[in-house]
PDB file of C-alpha atoms in Angstrom:
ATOM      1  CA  UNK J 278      29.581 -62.701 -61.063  1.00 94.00           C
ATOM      2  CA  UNK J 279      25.808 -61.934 -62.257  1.00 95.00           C
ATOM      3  CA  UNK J 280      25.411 -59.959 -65.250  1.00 95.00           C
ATOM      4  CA  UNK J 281      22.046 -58.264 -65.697  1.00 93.00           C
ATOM      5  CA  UNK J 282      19.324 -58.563 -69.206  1.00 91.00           C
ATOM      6  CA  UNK J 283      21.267 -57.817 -72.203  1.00 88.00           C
ATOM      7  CA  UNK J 284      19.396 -57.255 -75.919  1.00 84.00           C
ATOM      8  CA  UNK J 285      19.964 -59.689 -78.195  1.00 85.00           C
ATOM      9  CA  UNK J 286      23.356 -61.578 -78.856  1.00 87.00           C
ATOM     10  CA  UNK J 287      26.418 -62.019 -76.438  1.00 90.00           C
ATOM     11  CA  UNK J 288      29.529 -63.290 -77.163  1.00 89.00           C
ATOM     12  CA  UNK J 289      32.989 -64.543 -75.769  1.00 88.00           C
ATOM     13  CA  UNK J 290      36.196 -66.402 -76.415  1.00 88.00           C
ATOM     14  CA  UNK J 291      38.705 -67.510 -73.619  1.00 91.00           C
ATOM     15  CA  UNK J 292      42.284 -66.946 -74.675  1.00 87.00           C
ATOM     16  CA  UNK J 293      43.953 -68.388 -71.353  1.00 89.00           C
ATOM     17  CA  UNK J 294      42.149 -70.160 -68.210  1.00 92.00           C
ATOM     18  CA  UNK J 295      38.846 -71.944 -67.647  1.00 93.00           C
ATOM     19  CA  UNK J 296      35.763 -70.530 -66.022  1.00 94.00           C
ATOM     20  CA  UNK J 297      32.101 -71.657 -65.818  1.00 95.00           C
ATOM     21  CA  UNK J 298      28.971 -69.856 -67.554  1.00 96.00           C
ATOM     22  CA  UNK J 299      25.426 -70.308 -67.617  1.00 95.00           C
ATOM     23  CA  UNK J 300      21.684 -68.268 -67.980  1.00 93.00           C
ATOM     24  CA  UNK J 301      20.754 -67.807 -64.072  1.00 90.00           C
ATOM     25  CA  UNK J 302      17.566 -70.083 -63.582  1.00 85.00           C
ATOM     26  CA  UNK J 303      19.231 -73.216 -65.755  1.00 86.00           C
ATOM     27  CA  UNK J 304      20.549 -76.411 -64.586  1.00 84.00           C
ATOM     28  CA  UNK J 305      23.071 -76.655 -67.204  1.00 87.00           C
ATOM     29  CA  UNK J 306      26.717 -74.794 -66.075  1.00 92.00           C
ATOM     30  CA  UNK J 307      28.967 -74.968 -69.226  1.00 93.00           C
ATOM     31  CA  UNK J 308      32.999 -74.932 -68.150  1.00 95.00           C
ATOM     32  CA  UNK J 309      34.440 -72.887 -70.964  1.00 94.00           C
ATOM     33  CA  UNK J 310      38.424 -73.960 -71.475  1.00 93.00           C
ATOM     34  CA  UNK J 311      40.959 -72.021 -73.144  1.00 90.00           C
ATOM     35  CA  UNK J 312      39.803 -71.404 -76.463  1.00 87.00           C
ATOM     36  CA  UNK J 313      36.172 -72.003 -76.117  1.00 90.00           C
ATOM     37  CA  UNK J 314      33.934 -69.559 -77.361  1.00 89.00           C
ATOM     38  CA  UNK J 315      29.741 -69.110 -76.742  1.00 91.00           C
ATOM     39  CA  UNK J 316      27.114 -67.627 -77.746  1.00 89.00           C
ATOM     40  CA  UNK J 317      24.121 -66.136 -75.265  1.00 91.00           C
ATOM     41  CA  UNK J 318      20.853 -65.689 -76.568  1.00 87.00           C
ATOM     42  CA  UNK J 319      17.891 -65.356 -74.690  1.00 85.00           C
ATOM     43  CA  UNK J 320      18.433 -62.130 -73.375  1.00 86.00           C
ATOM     44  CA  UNK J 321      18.511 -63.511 -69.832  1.00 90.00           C
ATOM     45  CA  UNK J 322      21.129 -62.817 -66.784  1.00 94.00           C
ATOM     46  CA  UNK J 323      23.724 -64.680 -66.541  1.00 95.00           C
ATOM     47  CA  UNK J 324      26.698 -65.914 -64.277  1.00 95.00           C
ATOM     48  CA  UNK J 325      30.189 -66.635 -65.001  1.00 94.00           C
ATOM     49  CA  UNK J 326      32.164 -68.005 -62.001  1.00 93.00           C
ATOM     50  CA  UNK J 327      35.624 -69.625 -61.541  1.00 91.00           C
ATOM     51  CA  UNK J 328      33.879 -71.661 -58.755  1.00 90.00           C
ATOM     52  CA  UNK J 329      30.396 -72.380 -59.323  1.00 89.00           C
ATOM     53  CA  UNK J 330      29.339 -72.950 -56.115  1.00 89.00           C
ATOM     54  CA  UNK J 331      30.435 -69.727 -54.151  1.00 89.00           C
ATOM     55  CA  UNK J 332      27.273 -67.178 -54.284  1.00 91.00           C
ATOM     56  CA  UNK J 333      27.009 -64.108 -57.529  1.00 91.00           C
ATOM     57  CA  UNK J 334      28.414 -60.517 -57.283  1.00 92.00           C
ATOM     58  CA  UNK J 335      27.332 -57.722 -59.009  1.00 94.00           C
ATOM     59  CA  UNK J 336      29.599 -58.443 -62.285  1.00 92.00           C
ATOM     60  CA  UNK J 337      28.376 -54.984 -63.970  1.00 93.00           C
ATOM     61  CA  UNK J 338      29.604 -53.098 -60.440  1.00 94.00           C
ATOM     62  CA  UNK J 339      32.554 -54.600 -60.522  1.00 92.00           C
ATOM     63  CA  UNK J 340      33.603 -54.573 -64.312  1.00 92.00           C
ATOM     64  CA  UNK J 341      32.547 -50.804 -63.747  1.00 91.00           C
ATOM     65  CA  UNK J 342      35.129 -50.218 -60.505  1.00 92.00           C
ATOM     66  CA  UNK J 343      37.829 -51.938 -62.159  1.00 91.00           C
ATOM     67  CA  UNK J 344      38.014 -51.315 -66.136  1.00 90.00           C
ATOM     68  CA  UNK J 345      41.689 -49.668 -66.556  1.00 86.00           C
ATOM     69  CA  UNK J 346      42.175 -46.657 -68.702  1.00 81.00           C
ATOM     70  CA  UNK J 347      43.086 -49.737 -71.785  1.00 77.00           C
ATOM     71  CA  UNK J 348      39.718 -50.736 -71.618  1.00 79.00           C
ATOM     72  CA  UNK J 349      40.757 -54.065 -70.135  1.00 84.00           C
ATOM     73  CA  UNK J 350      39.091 -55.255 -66.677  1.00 88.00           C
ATOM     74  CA  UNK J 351      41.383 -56.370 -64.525  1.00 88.00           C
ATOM     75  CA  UNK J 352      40.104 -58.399 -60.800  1.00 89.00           C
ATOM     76  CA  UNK J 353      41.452 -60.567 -58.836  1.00 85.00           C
ATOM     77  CA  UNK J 354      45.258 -61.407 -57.654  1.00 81.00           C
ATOM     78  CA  UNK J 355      45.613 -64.750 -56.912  1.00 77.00           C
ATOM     79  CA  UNK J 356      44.277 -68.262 -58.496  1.00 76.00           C
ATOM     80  CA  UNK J 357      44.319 -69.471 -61.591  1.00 84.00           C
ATOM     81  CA  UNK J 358      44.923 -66.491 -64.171  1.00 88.00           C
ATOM     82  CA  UNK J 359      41.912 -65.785 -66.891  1.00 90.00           C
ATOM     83  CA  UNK J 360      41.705 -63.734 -69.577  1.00 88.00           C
ATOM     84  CA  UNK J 361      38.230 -63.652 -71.697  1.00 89.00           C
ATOM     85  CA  UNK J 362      37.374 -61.055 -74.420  1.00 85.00           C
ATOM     86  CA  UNK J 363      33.702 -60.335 -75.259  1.00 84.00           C
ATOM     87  CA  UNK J 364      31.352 -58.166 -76.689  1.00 84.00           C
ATOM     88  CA  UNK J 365      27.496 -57.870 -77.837  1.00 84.00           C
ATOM     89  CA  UNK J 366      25.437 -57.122 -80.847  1.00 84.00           C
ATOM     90  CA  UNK J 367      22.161 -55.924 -81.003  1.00 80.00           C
ATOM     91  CA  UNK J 368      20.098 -56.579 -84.602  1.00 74.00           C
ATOM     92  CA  UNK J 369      17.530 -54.589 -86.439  1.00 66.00           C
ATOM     93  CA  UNK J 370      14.138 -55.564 -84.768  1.00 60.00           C
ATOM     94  CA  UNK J 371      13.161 -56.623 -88.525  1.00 58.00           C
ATOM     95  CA  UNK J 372      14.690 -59.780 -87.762  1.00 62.00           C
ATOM     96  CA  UNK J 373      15.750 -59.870 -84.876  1.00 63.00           C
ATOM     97  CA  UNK J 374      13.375 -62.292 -83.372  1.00 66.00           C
ATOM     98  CA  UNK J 375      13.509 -64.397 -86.501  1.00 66.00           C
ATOM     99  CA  UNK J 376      17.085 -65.216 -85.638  1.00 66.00           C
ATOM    100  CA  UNK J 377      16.946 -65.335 -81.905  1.00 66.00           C
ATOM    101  CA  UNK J 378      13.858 -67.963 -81.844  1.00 70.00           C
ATOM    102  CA  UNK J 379      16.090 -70.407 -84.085  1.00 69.00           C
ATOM    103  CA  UNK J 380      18.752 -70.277 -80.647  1.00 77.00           C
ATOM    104  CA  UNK J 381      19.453 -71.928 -77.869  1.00 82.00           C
ATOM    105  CA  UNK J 382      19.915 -69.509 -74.917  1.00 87.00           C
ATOM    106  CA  UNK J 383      23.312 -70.641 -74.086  1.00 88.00           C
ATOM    107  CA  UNK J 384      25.598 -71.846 -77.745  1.00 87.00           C
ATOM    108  CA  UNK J 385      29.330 -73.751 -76.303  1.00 89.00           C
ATOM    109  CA  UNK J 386      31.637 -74.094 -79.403  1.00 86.00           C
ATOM    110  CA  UNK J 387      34.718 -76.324 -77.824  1.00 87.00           C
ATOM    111  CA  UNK J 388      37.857 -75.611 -79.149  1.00 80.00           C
ATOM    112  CA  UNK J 389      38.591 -79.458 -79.317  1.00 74.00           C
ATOM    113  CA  UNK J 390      35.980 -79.931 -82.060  1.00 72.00           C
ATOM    114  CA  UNK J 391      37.258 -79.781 -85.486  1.00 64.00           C
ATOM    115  CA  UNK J 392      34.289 -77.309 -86.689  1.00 66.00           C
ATOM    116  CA  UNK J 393      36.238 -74.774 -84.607  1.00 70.00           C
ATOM    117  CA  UNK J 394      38.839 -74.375 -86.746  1.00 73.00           C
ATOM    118  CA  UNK J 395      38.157 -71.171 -88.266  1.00 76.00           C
ATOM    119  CA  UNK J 396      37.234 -70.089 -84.700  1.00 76.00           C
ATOM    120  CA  UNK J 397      41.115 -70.413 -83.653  1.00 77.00           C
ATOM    121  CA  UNK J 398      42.483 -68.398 -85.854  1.00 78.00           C
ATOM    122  CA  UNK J 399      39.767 -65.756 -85.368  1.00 80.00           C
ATOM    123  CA  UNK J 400      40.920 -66.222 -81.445  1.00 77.00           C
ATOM    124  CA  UNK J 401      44.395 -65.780 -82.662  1.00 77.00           C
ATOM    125  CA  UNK J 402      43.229 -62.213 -83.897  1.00 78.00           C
ATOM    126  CA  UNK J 403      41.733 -61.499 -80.824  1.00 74.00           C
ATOM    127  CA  UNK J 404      44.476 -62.175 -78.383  1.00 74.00           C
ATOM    128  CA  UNK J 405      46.889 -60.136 -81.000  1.00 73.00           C
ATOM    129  CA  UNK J 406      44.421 -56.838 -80.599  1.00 71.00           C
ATOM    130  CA  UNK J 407      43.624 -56.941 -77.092  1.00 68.00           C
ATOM    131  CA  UNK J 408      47.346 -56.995 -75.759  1.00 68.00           C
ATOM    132  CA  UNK J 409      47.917 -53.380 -76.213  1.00 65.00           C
ATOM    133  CA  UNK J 410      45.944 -49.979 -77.293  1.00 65.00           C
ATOM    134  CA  UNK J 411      47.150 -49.805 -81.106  1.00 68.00           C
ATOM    135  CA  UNK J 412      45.825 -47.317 -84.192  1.00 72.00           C
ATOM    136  CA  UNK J 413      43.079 -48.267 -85.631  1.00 67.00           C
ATOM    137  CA  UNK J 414      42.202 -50.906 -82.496  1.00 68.00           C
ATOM    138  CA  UNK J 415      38.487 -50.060 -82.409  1.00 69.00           C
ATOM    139  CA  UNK J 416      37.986 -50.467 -86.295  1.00 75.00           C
ATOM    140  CA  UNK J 417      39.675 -54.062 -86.170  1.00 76.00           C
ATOM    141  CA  UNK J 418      37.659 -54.848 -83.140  1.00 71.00           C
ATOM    142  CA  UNK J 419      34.383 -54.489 -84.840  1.00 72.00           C
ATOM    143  CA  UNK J 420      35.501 -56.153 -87.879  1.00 79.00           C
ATOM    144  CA  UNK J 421      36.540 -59.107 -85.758  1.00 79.00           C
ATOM    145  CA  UNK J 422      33.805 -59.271 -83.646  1.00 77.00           C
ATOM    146  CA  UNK J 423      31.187 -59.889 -86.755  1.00 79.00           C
ATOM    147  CA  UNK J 424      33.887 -62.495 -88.026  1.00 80.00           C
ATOM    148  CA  UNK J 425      33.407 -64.525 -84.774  1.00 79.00           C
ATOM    149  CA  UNK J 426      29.341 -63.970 -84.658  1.00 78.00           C
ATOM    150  CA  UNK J 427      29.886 -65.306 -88.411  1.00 79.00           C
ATOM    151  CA  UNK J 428      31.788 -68.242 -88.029  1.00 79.00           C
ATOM    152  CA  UNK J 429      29.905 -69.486 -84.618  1.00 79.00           C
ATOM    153  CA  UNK J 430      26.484 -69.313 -86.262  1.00 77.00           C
ATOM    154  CA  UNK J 431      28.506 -71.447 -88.904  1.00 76.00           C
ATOM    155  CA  UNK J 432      29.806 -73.308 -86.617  1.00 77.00           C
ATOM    156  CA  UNK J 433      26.556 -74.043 -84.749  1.00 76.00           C
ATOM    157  CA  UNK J 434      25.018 -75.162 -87.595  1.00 72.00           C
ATOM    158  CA  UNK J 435      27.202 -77.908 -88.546  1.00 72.00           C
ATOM    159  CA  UNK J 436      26.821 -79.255 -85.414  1.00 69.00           C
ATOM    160  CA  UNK J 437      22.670 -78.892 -85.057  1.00 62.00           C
ATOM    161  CA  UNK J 438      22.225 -80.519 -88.452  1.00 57.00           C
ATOM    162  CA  UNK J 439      19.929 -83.101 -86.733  1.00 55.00           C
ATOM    163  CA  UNK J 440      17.439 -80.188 -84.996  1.00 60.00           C
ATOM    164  CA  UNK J 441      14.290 -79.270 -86.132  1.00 59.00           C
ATOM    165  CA  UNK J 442      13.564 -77.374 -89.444  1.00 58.00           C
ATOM    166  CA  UNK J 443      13.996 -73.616 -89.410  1.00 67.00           C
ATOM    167  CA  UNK J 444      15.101 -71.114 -92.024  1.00 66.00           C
ATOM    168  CA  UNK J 445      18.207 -70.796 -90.147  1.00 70.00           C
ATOM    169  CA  UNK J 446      19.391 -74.311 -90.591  1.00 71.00           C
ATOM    170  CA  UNK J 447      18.076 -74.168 -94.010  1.00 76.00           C
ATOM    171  CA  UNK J 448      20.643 -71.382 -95.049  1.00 73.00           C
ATOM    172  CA  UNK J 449      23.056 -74.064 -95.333  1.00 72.00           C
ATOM    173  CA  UNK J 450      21.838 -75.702 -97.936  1.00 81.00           C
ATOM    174  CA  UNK J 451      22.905 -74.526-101.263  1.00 85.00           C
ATOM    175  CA  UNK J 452      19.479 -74.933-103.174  1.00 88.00           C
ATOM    176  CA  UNK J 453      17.026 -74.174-100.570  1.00 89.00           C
ATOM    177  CA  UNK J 454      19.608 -71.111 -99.210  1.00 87.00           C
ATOM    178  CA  UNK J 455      19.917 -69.383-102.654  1.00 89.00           C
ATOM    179  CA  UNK J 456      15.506 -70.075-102.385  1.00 91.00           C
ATOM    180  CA  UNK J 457      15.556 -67.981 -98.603  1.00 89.00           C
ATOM    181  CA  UNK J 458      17.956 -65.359-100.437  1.00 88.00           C
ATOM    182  CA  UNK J 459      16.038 -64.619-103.329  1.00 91.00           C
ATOM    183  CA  UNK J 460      12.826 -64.463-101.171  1.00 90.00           C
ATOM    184  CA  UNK J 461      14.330 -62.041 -98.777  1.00 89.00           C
ATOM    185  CA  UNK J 462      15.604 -59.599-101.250  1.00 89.00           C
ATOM    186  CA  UNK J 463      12.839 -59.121-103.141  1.00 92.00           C
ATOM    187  CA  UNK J 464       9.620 -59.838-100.616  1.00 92.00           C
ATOM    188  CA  UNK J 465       6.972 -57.535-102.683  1.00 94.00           C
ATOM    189  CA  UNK J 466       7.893 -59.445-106.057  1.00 94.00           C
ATOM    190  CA  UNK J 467       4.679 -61.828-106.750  1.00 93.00           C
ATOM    191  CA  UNK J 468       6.879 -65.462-106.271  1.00 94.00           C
ATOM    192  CA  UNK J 469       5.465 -68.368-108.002  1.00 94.00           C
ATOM    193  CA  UNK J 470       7.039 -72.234-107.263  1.00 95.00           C
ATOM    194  CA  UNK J 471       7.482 -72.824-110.225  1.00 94.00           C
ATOM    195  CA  UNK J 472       9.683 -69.998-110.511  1.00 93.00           C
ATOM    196  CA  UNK J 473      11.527 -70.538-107.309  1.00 93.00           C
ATOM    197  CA  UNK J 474      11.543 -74.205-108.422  1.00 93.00           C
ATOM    198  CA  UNK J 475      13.112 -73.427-111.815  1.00 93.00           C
ATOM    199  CA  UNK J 476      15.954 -70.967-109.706  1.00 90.00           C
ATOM    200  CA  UNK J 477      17.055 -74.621-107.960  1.00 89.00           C
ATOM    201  CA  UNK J 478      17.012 -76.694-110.950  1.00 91.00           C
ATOM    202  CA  UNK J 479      14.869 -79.105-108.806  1.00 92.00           C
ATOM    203  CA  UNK J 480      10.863 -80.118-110.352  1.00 94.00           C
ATOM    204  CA  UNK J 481       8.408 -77.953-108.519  1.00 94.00           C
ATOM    205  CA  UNK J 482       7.663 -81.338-106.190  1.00 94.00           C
ATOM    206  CA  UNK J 483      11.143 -81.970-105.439  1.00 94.00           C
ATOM    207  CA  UNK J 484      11.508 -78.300-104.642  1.00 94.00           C
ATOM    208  CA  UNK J 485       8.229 -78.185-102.458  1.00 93.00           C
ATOM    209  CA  UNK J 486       8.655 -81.078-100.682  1.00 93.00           C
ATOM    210  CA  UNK J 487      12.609 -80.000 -99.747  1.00 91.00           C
ATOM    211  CA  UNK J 488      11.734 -76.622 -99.012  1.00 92.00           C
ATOM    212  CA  UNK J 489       8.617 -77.964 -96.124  1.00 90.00           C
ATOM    213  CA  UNK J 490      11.556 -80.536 -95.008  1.00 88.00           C
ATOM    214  CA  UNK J 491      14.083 -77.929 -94.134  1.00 86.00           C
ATOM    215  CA  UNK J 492      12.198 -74.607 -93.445  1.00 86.00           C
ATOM    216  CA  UNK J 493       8.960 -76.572 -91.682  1.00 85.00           C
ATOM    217  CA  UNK J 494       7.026 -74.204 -94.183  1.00 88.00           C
ATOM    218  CA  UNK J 495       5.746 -74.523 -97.657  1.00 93.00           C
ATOM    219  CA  UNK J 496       7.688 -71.881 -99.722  1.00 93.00           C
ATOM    220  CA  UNK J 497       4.325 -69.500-100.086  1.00 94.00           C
ATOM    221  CA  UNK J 498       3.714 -70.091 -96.035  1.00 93.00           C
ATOM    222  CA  UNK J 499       7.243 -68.702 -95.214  1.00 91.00           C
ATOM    223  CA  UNK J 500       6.912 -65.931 -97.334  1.00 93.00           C
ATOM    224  CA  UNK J 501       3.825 -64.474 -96.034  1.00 94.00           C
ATOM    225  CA  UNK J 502       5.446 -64.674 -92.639  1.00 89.00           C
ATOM    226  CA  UNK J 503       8.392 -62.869 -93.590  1.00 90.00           C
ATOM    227  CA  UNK J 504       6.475 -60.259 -95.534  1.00 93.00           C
ATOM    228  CA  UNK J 505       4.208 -59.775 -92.182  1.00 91.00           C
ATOM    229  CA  UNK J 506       7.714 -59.652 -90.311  1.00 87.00           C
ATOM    230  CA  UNK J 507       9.103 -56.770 -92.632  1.00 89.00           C
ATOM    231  CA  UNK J 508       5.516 -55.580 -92.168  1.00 90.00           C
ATOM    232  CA  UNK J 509       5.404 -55.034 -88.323  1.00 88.00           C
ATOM    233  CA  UNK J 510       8.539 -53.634 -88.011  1.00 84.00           C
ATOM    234  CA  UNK J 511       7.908 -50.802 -90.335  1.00 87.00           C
ATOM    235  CA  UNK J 512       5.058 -50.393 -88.631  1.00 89.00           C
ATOM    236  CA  UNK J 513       6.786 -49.923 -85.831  1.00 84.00           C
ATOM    237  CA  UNK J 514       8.773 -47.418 -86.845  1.00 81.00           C
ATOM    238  CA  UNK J 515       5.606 -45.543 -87.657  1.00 76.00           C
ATOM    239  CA  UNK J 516       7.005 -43.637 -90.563  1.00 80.00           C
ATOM    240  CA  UNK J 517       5.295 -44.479 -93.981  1.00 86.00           C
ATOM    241  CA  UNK J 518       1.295 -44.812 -94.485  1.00 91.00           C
ATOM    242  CA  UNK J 519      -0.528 -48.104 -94.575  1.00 92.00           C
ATOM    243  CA  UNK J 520      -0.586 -48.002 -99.010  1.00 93.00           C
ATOM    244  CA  UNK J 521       2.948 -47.761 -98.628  1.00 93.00           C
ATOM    245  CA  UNK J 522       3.974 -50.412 -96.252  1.00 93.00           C
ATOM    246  CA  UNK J 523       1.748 -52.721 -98.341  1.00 94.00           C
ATOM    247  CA  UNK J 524       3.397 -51.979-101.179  1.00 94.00           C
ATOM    248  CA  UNK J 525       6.391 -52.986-100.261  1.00 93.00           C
ATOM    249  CA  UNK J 526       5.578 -56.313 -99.126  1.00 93.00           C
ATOM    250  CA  UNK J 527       3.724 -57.093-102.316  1.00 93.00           C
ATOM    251  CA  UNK J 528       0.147 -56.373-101.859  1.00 94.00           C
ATOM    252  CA  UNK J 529      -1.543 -54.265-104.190  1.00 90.00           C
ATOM    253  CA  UNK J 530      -3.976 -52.699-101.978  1.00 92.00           C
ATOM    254  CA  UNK J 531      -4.336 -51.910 -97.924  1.00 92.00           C
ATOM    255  CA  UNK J 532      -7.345 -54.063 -97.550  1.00 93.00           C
ATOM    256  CA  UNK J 533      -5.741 -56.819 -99.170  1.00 94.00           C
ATOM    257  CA  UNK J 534      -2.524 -56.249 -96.825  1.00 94.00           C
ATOM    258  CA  UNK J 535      -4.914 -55.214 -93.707  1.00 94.00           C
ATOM    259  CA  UNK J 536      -6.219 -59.193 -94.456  1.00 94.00           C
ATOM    260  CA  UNK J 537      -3.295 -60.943 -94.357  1.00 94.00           C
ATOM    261  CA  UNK J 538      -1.749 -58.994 -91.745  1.00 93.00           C
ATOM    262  CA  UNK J 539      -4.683 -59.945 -89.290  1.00 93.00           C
ATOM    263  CA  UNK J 540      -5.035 -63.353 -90.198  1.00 92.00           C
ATOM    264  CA  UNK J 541      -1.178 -63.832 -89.555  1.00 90.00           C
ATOM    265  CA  UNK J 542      -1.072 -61.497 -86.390  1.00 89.00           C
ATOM    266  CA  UNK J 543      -4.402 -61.922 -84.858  1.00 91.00           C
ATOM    267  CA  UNK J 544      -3.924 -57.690 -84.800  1.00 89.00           C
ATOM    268  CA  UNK J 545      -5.222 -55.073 -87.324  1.00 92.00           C
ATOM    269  CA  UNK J 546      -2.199 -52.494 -88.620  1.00 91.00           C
ATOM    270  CA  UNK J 547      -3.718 -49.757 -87.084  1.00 90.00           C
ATOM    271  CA  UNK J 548      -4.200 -51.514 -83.760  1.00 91.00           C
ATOM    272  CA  UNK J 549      -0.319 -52.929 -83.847  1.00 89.00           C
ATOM    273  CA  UNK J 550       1.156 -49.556 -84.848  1.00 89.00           C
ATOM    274  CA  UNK J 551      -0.768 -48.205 -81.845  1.00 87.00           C
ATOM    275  CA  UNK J 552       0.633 -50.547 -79.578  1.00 84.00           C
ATOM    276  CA  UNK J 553       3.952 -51.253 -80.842  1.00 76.00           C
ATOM    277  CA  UNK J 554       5.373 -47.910 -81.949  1.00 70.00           C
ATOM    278  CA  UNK J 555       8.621 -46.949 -81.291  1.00 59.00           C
ATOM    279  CA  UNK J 556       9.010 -43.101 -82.267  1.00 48.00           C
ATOM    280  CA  UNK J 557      11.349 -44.034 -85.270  1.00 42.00           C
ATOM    281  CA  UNK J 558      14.365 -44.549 -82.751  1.00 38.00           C
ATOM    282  CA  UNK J 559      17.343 -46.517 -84.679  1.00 36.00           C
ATOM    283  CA  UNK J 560      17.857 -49.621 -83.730  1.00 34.00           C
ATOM    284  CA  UNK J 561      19.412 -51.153 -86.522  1.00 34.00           C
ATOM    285  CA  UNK J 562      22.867 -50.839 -84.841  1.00 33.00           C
ATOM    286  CA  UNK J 563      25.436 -53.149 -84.724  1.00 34.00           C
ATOM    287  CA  UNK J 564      28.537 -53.364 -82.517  1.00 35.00           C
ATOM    288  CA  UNK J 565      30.690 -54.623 -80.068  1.00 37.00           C
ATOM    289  CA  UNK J 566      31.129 -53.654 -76.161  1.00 43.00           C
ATOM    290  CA  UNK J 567      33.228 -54.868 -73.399  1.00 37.00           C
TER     291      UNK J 567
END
């Protein structure tokens, strides 16, 4: 089957069966065994098959002509049985593309591997809620579903710990996490090394030089770029005036702001609102779908 473009993050589990998956245009075909779960990314179409080599349907038509009044789609009557469960999330566009950039399009997380432990039980959960229609069904779903986004990010971490620097990665390190964290929750306030140092308990070298090794940034780099990322997506949304927005992201003045924004963006405000505006439609929702 060939599933079309999807925004943002898709995920799966397999609670019985084996089937293949990869992003149409790869090389790489993962076989996903029972109790696998993955990840997709890029935003790409994609193809799941139970024989890689026999040529795509239209997965979305046929998901659509056979979905039972449970929810469940059922396809197929003979071969090995499968069951799957899966769902999507879509992020605020705030960060959104922070996260997604730090991903591989296509995230396997074996069930064989011991990092997958917590995964199990979460699968456990799963298989429990999708047997039957019960109260409260689509409150437990969601609930679940950011568990398992949760603990394969987690998960995928452990494993990358020898990829390149990126905030993402650096999240998991206690010092230069609680750094990111204090950074992101307070972007306007006027952060000095020393200070962020001193919040570590590391000497403003130490803390410098860890920071660069982890994040590939210096600490005052990384927050301009998240400050301009907080920037253009309230720009986007279109609703508060230029003094504001700069405000909020710690400048004291538009033409201070209107600087910093253009030498990070190679765009004005004006000229990026123009061209990027999205009406003020929400898309800061978060979810699960079949």
């Amino acid at each position: 089957m060939r599933f079309p473009p999807y925004r943002h993050v898709k995920f799966g589990g397999v609670l019985r069966g084996s089937f293949w998956l990869w992003v149409e245009g790869a090389s790489e075909r993962i076989k996903l065994e029972e109790g696998d779960f993955y990840l997709l990314t890029s935003g790409q179409s994609y193809c799941s098959a139970s024989d890689p080599d026999q040529p795509c349907q239209d997965g979305r038509r046929i998901f659509d002509t056979h979905k039972d009044s449970d929810g469940v789609v059922r396809f197929g009557n003979s071969g090995e049985q499968l069951i799957a469960v899966g769902g999507r999330f879509e992020f605020d566009d705030t960060t959104s593309d922070m996260l997604l950039r730090q991903l591989p399009p296509l995230i396997h997380l074996p069930v064989a591997s011991q990092r997958s432990r917590s995964l199990r039980a979460i699968l456990e959960l799963l298989a429990a809620e999708t047997q039957a229609v019960q109260p409260g069904t689509a409150i437990t779903a969601g609930s679940i579903a950011n568990l398992v986004l949760v603990q394969s990010l987690r998960t995928h971490l452990e494993a990358a710990s020898s990829q390149p620097a990126s905030w993402l990665r650096a999240l998991t390190d206690p010092q230069i996490g609680a750094t990111l964290c204090l950074m992101h929750s307070d972007p306007a306030r006027p952060w000095r090394i020393e200070e962020l140092a001193a919040a570590t308990a590391m000497s403003r070298t130490t803390f410098m030089q860890r920071f660069k090794a982890l994040v590939g940034l210096p600490p005052l780099e990384y927050l301009l770029r998240w400050r301009m990322t907080l920037a253009s997506a309230r720009l986007r949304e279109g609703h508060k005036s230029l003094a504001q927005i700069a405000e909020s992201v710690g400048y004291g003045s538009s033409s201070a702001f209107s600087l910093a924004f253009k030498r990070t963006t190679g765009q004005s405000p004006g000229h990026f609102r123009a061209e990027h505006k999205v009406g003020g439609s929400d898309t800061s929702t978060t979810g699960a779908d079949n």
